[in-house]
PDB file of C-alpha atoms in Angstrom:
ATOM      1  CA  UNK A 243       0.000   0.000   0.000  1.00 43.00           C
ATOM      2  CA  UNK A 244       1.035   3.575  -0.488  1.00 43.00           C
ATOM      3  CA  UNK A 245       1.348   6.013   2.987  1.00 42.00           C
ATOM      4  CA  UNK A 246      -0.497   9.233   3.129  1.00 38.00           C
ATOM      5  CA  UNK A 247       1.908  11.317   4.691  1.00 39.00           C
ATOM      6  CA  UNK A 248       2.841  14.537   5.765  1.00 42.00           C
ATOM      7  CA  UNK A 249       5.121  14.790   2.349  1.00 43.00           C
ATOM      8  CA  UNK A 250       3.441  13.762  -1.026  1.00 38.00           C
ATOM      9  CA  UNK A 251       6.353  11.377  -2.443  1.00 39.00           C
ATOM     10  CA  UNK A 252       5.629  12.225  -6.263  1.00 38.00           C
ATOM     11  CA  UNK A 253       6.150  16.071  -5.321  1.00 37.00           C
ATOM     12  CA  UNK A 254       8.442  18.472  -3.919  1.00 37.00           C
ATOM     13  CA  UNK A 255       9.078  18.469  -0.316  1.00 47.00           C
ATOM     14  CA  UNK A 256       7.025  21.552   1.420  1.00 43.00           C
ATOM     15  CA  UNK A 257       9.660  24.071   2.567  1.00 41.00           C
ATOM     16  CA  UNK A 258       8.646  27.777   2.365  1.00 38.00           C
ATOM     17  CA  UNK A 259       9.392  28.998  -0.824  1.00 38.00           C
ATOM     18  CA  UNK A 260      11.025  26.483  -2.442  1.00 37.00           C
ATOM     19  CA  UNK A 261      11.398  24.441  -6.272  1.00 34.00           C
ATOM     20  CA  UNK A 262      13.175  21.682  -5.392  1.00 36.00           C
ATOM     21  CA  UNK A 263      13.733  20.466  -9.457  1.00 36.00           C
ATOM     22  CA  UNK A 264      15.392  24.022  -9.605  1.00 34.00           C
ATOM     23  CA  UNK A 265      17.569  23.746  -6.594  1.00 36.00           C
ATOM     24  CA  UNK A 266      21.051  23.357  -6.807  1.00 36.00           C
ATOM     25  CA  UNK A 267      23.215  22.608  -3.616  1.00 37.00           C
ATOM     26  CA  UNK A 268      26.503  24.772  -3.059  1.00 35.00           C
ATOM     27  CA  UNK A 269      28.269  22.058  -1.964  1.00 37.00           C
ATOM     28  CA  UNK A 270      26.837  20.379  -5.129  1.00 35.00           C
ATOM     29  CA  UNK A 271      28.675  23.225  -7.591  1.00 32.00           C
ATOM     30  CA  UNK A 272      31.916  23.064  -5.274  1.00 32.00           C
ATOM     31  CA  UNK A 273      33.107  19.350  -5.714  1.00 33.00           C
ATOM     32  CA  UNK A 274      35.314  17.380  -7.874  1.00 34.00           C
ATOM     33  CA  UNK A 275      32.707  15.098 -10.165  1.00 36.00           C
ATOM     34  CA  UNK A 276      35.259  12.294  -9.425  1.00 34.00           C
ATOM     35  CA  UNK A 277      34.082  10.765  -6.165  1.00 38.00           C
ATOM     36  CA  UNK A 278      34.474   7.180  -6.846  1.00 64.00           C
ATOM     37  CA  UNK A 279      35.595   4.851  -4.375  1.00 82.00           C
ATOM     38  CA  UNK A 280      33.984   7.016  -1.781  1.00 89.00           C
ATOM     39  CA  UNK A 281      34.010   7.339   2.211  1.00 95.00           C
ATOM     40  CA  UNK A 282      32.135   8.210   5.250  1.00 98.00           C
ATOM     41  CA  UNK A 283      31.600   8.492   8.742  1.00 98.00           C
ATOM     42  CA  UNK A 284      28.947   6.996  10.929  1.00 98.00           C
ATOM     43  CA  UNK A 285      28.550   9.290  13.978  1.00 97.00           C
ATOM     44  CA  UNK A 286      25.719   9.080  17.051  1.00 96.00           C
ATOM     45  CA  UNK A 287      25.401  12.097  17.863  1.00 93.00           C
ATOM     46  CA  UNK A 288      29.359  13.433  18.500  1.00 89.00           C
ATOM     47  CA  UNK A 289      30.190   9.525  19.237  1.00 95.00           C
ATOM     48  CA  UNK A 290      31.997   7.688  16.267  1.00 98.00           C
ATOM     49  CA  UNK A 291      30.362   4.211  15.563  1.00 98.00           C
ATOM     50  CA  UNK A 292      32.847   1.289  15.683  1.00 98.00           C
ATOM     51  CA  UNK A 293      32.053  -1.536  14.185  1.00 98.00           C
ATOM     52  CA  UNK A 294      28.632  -0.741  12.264  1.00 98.00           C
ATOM     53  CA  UNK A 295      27.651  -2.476   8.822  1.00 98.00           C
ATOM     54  CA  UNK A 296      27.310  -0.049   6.346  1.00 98.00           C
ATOM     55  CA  UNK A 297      24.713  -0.934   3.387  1.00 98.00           C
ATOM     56  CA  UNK A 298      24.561   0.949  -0.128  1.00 97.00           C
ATOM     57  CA  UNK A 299      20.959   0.336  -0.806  1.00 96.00           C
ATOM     58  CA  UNK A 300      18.595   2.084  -3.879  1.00 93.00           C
ATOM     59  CA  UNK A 301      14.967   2.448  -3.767  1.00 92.00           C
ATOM     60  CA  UNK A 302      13.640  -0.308  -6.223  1.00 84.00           C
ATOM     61  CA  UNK A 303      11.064   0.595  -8.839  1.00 81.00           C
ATOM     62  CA  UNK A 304       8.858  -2.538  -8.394  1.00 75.00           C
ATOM     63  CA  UNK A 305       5.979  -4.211 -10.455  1.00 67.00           C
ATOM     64  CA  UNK A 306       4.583  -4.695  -7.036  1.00 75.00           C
ATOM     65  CA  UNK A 307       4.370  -1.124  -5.856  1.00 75.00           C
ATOM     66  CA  UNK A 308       5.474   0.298  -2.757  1.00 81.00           C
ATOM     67  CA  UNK A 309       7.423  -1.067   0.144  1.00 78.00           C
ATOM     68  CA  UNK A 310       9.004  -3.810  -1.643  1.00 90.00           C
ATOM     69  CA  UNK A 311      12.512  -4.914  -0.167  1.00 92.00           C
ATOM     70  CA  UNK A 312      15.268  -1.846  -1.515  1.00 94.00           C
ATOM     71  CA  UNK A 313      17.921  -3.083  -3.494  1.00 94.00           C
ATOM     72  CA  UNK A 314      21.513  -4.036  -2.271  1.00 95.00           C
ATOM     73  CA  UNK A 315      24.110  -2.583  -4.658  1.00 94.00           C
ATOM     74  CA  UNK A 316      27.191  -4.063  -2.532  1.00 95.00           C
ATOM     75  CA  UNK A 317      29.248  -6.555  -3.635  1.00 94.00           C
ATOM     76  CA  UNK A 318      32.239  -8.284  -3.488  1.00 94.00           C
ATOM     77  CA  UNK A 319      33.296  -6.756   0.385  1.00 96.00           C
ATOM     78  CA  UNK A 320      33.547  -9.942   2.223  1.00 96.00           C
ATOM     79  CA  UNK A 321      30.757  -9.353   3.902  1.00 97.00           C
ATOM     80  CA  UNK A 322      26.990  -9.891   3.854  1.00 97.00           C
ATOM     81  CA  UNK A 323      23.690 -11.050   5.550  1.00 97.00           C
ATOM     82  CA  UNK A 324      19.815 -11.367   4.813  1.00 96.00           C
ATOM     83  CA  UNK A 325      20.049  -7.286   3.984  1.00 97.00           C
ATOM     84  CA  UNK A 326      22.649  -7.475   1.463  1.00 97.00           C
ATOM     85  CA  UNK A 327      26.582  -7.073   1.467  1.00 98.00           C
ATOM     86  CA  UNK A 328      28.177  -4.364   3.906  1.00 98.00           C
ATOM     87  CA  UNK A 329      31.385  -2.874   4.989  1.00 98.00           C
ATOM     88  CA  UNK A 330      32.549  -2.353   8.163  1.00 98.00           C
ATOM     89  CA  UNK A 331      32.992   0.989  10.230  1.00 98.00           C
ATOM     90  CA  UNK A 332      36.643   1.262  12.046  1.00 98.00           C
ATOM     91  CA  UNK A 333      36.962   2.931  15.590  1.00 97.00           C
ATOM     92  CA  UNK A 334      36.396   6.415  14.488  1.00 98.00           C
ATOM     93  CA  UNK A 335      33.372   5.747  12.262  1.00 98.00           C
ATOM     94  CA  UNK A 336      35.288   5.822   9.219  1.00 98.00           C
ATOM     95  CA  UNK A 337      34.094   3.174   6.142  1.00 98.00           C
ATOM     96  CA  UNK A 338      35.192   3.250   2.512  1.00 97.00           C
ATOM     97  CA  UNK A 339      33.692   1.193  -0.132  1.00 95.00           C
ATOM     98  CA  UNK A 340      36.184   0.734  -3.057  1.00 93.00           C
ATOM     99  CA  UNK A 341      35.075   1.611  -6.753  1.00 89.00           C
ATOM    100  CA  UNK A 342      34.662  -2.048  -7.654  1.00 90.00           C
ATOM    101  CA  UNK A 343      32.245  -3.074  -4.462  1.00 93.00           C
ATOM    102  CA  UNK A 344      29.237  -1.589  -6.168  1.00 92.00           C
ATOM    103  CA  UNK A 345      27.585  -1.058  -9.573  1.00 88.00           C
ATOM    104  CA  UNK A 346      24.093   1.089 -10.031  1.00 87.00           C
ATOM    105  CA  UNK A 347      22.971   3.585 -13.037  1.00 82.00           C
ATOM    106  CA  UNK A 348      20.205   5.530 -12.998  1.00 83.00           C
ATOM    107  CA  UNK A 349      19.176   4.478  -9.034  1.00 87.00           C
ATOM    108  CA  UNK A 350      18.100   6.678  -6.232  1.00 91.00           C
ATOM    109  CA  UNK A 351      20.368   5.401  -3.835  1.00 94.00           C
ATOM    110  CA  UNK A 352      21.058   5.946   0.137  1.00 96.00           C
ATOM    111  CA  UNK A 353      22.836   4.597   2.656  1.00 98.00           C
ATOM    112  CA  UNK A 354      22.206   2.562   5.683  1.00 98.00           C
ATOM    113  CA  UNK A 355      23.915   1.648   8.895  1.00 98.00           C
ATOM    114  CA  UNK A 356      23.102  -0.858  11.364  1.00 98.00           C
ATOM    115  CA  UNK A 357      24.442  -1.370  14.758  1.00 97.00           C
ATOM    116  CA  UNK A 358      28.054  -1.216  16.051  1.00 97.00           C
ATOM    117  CA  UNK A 359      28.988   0.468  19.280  1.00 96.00           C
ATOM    118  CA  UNK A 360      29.019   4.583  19.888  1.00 95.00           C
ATOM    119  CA  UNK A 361      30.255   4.322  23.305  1.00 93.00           C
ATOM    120  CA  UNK A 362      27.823   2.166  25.353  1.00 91.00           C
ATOM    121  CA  UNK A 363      28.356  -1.099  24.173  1.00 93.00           C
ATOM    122  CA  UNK A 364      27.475  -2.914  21.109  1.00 94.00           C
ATOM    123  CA  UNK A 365      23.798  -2.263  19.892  1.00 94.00           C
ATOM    124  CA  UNK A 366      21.491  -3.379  16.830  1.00 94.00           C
ATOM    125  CA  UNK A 367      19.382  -0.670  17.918  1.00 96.00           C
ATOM    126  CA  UNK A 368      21.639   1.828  15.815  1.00 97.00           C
ATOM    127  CA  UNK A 369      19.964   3.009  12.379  1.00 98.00           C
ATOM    128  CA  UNK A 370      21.327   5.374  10.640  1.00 98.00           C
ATOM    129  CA  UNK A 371      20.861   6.895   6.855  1.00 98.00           C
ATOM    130  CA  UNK A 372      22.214   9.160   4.476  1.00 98.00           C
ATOM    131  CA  UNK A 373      20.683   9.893   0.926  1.00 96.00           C
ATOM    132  CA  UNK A 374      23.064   9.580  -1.753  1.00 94.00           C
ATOM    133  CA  UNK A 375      20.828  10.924  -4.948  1.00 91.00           C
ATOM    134  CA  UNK A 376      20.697   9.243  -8.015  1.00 89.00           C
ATOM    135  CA  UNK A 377      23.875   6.756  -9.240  1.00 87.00           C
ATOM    136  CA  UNK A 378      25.067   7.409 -12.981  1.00 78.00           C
ATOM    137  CA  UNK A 379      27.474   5.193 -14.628  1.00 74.00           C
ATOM    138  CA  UNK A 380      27.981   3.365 -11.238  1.00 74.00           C
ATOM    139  CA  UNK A 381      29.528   6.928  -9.489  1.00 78.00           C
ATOM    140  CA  UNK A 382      27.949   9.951  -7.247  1.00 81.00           C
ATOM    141  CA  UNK A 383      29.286  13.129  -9.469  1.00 74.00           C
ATOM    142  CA  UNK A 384      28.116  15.328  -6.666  1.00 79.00           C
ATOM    143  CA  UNK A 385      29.020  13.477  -3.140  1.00 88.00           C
ATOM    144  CA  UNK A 386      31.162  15.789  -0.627  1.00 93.00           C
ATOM    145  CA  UNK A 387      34.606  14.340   0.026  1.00 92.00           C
ATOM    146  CA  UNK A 388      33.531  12.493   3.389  1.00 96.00           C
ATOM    147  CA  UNK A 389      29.455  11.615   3.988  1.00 97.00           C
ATOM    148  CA  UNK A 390      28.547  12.334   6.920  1.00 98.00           C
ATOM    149  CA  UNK A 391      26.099   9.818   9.222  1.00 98.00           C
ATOM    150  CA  UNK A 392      24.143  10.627  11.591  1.00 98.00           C
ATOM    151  CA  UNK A 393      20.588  11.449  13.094  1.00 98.00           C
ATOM    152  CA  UNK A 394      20.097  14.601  11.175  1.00 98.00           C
ATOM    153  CA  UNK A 395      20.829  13.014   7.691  1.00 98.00           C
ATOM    154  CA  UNK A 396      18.682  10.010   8.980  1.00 98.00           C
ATOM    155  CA  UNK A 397      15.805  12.498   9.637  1.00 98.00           C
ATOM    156  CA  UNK A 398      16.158  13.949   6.026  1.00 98.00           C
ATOM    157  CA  UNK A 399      16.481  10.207   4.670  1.00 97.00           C
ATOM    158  CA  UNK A 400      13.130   9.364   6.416  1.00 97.00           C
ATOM    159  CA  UNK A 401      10.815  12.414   5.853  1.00 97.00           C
ATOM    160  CA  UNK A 402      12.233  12.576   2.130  1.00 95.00           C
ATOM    161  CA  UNK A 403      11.877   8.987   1.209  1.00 94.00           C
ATOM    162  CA  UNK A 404       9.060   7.543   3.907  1.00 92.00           C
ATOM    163  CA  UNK A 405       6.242   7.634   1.116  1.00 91.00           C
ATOM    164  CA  UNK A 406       8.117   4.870  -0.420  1.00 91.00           C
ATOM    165  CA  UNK A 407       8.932   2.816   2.741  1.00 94.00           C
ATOM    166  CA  UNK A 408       7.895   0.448   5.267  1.00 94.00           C
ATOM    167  CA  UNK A 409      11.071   0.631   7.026  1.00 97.00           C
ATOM    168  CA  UNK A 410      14.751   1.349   6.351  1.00 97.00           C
ATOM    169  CA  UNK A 411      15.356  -1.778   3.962  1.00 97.00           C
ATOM    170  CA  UNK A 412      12.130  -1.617   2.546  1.00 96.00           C
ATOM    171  CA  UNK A 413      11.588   1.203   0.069  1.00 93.00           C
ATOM    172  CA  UNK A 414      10.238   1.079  -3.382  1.00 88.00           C
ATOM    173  CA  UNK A 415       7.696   2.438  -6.166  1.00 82.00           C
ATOM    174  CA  UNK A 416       6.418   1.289  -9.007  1.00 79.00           C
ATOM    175  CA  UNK A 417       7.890   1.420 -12.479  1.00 80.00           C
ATOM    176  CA  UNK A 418       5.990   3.881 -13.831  1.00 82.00           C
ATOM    177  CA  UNK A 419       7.944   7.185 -14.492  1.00 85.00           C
ATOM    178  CA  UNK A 420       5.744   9.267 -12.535  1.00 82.00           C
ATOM    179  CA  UNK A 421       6.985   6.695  -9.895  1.00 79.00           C
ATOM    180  CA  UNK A 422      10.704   7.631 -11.008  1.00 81.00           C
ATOM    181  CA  UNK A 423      10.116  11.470 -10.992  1.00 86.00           C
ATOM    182  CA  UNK A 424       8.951  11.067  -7.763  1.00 82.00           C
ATOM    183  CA  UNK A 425      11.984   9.303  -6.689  1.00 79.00           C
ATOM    184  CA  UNK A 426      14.075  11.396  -7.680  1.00 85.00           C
ATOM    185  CA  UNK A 427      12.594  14.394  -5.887  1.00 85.00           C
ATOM    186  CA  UNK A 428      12.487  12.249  -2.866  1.00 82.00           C
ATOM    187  CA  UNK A 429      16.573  12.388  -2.671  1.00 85.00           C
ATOM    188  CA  UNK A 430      16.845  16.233  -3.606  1.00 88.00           C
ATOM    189  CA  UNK A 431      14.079  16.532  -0.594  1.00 92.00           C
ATOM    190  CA  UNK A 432      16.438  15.012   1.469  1.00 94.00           C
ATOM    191  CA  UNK A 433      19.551  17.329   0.173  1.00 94.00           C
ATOM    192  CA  UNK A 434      17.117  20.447   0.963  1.00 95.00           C
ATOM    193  CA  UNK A 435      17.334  19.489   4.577  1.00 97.00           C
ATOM    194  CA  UNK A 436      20.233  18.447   5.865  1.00 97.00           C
ATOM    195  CA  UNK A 437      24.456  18.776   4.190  1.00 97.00           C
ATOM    196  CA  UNK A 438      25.446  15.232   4.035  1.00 97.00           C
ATOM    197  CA  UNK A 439      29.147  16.618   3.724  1.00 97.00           C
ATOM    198  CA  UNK A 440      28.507  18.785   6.987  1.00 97.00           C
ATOM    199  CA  UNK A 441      26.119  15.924   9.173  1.00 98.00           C
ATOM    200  CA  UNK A 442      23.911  19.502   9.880  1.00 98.00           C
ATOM    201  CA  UNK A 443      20.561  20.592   9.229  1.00 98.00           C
ATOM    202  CA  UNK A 444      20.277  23.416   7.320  1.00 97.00           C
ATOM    203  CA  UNK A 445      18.360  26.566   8.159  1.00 96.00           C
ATOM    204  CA  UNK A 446      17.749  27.542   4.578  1.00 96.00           C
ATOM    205  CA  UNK A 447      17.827  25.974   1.421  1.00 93.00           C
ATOM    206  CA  UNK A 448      20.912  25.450  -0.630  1.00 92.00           C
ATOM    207  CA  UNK A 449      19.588  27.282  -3.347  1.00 90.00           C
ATOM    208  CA  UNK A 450      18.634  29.826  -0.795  1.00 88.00           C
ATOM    209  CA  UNK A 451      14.864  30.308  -2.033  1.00 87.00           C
ATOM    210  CA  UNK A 452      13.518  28.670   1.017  1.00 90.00           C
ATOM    211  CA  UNK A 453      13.486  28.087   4.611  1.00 93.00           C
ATOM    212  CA  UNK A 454      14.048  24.591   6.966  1.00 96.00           C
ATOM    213  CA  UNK A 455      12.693  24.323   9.969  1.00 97.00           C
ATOM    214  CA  UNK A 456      15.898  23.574  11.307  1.00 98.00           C
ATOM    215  CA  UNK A 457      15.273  23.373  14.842  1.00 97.00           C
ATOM    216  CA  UNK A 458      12.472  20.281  14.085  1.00 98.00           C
ATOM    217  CA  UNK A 459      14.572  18.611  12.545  1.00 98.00           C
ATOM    218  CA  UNK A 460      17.199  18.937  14.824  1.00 98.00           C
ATOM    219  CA  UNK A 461      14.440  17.838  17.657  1.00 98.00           C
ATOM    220  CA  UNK A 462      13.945  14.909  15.929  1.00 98.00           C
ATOM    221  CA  UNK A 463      17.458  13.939  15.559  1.00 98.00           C
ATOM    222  CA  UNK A 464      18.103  14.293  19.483  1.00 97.00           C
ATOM    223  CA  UNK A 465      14.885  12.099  19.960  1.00 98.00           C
ATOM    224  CA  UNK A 466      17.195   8.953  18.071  1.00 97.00           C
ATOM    225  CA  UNK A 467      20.248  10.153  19.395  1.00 96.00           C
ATOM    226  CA  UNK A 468      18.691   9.295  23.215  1.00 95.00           C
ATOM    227  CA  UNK A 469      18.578   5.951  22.203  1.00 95.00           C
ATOM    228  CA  UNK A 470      21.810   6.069  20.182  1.00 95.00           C
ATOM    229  CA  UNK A 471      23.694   7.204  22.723  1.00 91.00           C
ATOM    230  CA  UNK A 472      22.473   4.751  25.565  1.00 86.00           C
ATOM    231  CA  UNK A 473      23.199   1.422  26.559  1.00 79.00           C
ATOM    232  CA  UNK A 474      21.260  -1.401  24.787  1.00 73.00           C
ATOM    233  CA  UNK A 475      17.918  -1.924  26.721  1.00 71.00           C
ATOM    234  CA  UNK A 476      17.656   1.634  28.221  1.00 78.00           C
ATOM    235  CA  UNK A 477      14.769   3.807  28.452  1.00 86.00           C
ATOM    236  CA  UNK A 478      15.982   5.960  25.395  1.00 90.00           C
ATOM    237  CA  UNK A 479      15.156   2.984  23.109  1.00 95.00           C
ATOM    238  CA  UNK A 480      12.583   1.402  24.664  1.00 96.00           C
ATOM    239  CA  UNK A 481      10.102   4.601  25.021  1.00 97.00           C
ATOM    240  CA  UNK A 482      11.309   5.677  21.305  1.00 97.00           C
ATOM    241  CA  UNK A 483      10.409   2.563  19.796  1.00 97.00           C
ATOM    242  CA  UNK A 484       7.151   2.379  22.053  1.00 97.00           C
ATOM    243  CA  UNK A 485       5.866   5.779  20.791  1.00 98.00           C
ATOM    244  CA  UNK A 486       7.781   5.470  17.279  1.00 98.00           C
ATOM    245  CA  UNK A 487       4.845   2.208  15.540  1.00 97.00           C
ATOM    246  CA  UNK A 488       4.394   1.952  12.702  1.00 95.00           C
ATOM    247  CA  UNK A 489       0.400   2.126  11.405  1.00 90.00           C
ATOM    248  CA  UNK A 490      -0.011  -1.788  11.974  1.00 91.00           C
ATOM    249  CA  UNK A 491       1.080  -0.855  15.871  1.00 93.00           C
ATOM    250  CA  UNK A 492       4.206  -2.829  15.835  1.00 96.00           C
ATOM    251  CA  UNK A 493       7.364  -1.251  17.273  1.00 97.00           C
ATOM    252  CA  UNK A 494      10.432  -0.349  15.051  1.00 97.00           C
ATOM    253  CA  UNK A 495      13.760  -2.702  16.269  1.00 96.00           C
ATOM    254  CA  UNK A 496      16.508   0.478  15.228  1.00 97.00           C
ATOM    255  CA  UNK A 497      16.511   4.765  14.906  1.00 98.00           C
ATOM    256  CA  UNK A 498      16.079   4.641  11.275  1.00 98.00           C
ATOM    257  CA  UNK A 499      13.160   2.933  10.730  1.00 98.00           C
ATOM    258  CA  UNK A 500      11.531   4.524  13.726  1.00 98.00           C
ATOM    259  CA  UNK A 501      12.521   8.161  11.976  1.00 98.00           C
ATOM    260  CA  UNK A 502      10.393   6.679   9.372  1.00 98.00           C
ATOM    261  CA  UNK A 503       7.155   5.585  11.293  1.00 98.00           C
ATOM    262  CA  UNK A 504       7.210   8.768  12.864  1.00 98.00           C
ATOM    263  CA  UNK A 505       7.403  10.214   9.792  1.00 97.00           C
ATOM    264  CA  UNK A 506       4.068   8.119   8.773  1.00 97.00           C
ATOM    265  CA  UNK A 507       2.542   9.405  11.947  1.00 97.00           C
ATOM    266  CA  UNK A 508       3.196  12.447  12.608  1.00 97.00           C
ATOM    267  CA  UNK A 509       0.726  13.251  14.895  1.00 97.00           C
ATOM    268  CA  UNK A 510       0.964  10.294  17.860  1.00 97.00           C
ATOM    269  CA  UNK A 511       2.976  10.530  20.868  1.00 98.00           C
ATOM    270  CA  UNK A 512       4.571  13.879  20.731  1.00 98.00           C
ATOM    271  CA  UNK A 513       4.862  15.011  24.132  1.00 97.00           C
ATOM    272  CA  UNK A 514       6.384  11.985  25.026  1.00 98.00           C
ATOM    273  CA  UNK A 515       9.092  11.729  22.144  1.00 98.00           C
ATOM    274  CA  UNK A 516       9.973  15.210  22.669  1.00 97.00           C
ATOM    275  CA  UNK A 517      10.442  14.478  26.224  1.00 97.00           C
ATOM    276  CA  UNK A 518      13.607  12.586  24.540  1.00 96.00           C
ATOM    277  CA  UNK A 519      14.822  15.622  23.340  1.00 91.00           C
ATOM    278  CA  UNK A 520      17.273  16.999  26.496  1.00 84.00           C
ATOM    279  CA  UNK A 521      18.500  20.603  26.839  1.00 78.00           C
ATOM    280  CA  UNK A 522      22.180  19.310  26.483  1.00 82.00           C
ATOM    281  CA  UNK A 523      21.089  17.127  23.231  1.00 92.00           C
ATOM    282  CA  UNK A 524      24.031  16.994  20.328  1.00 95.00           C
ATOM    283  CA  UNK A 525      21.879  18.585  17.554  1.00 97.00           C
ATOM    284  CA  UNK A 526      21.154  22.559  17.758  1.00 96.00           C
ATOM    285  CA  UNK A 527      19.469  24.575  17.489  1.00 96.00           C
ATOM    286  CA  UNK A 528      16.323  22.813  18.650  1.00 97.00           C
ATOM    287  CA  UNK A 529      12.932  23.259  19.825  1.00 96.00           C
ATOM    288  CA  UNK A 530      12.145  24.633  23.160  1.00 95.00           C
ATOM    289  CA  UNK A 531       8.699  23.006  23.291  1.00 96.00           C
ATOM    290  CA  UNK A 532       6.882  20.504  22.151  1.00 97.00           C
ATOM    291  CA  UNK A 533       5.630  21.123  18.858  1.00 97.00           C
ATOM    292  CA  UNK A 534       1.762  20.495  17.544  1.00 97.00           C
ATOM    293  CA  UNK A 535       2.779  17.477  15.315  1.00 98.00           C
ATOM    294  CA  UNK A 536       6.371  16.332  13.737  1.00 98.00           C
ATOM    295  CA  UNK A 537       4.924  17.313  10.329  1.00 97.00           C
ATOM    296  CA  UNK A 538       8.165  18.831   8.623  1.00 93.00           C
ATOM    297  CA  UNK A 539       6.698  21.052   5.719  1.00 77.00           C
TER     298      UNK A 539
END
């Protein structure tokens, strides 16, 4: 089935002002076109993730419609399981996957991280994401030097791409190319609101013909970051994924997919998630209240 949402997934994100086909990214127009192998860093919240598999993934255009199982475009790195082939993060986040370890043309591609250990022990409860755009010729032409991981680009990843998703490994639409224009707006939704190069929300548009609502999104990202940045089990996880279901009531199992069910329902449970949101949170600025829904728009 397809979500009614807060964001309409065959249009443009709603941020004030703003043509998202026309908008072109600064950091975009600043970097070398030659980005392939390519590297990041998986952060929760300031906290490097050791040890977290890292999953190039696209949103597959499916004869049966939405929410079909994304497509793994890893191969060859040693290492895989039910989700697809990963790399590994080292002990300061860090991850490279080598120009040979993938293959894609014409996909709207992001990445995903699950688990490893950001301080407090090893956890499967760590989901992050990071929207790549669409893959040409098997490269990025317009990636930033080092992508950045973390709650904020998760946030972007979810709200941009959650009419196409059940959770963070399921995410498609169907092959028509309305379907594919909406897609593709999708991932430049998800470059309107936060720098993957810079990790940060931004508090206007790159094309600066719009305004974020930067401190929501930076809410939001403190909300995962609580259970990020906690020991497996605590009450950071369990009272996100209690007040983060999903619309058949069952409970998200990591931050990313959880993003996305919020996301889907953006009206349940927001005093209590915001309660998640501390004064000395990593992400701000942020909201000093709790807001009337987590519509971002």
């Amino acid at each position: 089935m397809r979500f009614a949402w807060t964001l309409l997934a065959g249009s443009a994100l709603l941020v004030t002002g703003c043509s998202v086909a026309t908008t072109t990214s600064t950091q975009q127009k600043n970097l070398d076109t030659n980005t392939v192998p390519f590297t990041g860093m998986v952060h929760g919240g300031q906290q490097p993730i050791n040890g977290a598999r890292v999953y190039l993934l696209a949103v597959a255009a499916s004869s049966s419609g939405y929410g079909q199982l994304s497509s793994s475009l890893l191969s060859g790195t040693g290492n895989s399981d039910t989700i697809g082939s990963y790399v590994l993060t080292d002990s300061t986040g860090h991850f490279t996957i080598a120009a040979d370890e993938y293959s894609c043309s014409g996909d709207q591609v992001y990445l995903y991280s699950l688990g490893g250990n950001a301080g407090f022990g090893d956890s499967d409860a760590i989901g992050l994401m990071a929207v790549l755009g669409q893959c040409s010729g098997s490269s990025f032409p317009n990636l930033p030097p080092t992508v950045q991981m973390n709650e904020v680009t998760t946030v972007a990843a979810a709200y941009a791409l959650a009419g196409y998703a059940t959770d963070a490994t399921h995410m498609s639409g169907p092959t028509s190319t309305a379907a594919a224009t909406g897609m593709k707006n999708g991932a430049l939704n998800a470059a309107n609101l936060a720098n993957i190069g810079t990790g940060l929300a931004y508090a206007t548009t790159p094309g600066g013909n719009g305004t974020v609502p930067q401190t929501k999104v930076n809410s939001l990202a403190n909300i995962l970051a609580s259970c990020i940045n906690s020991a497996t089990g605590a009450t950071g996880c369990t009272t996100l994924f209690l007040n983060a279901e999903n619309a058949s009531s069952a409970q998200p199992t990591d931050t990313a997919t959880a993003a996305i069910n919020i996301a889907h329902k953006p009206g349940a449970n927001i005093t209590a998630l915001y309660a998640l949101s501390t004064p000395s949170a990593p992400f701000q600025p942020a909201l000093t209240g709790a807001p009337n829904d987590w519509k971002i728009g």
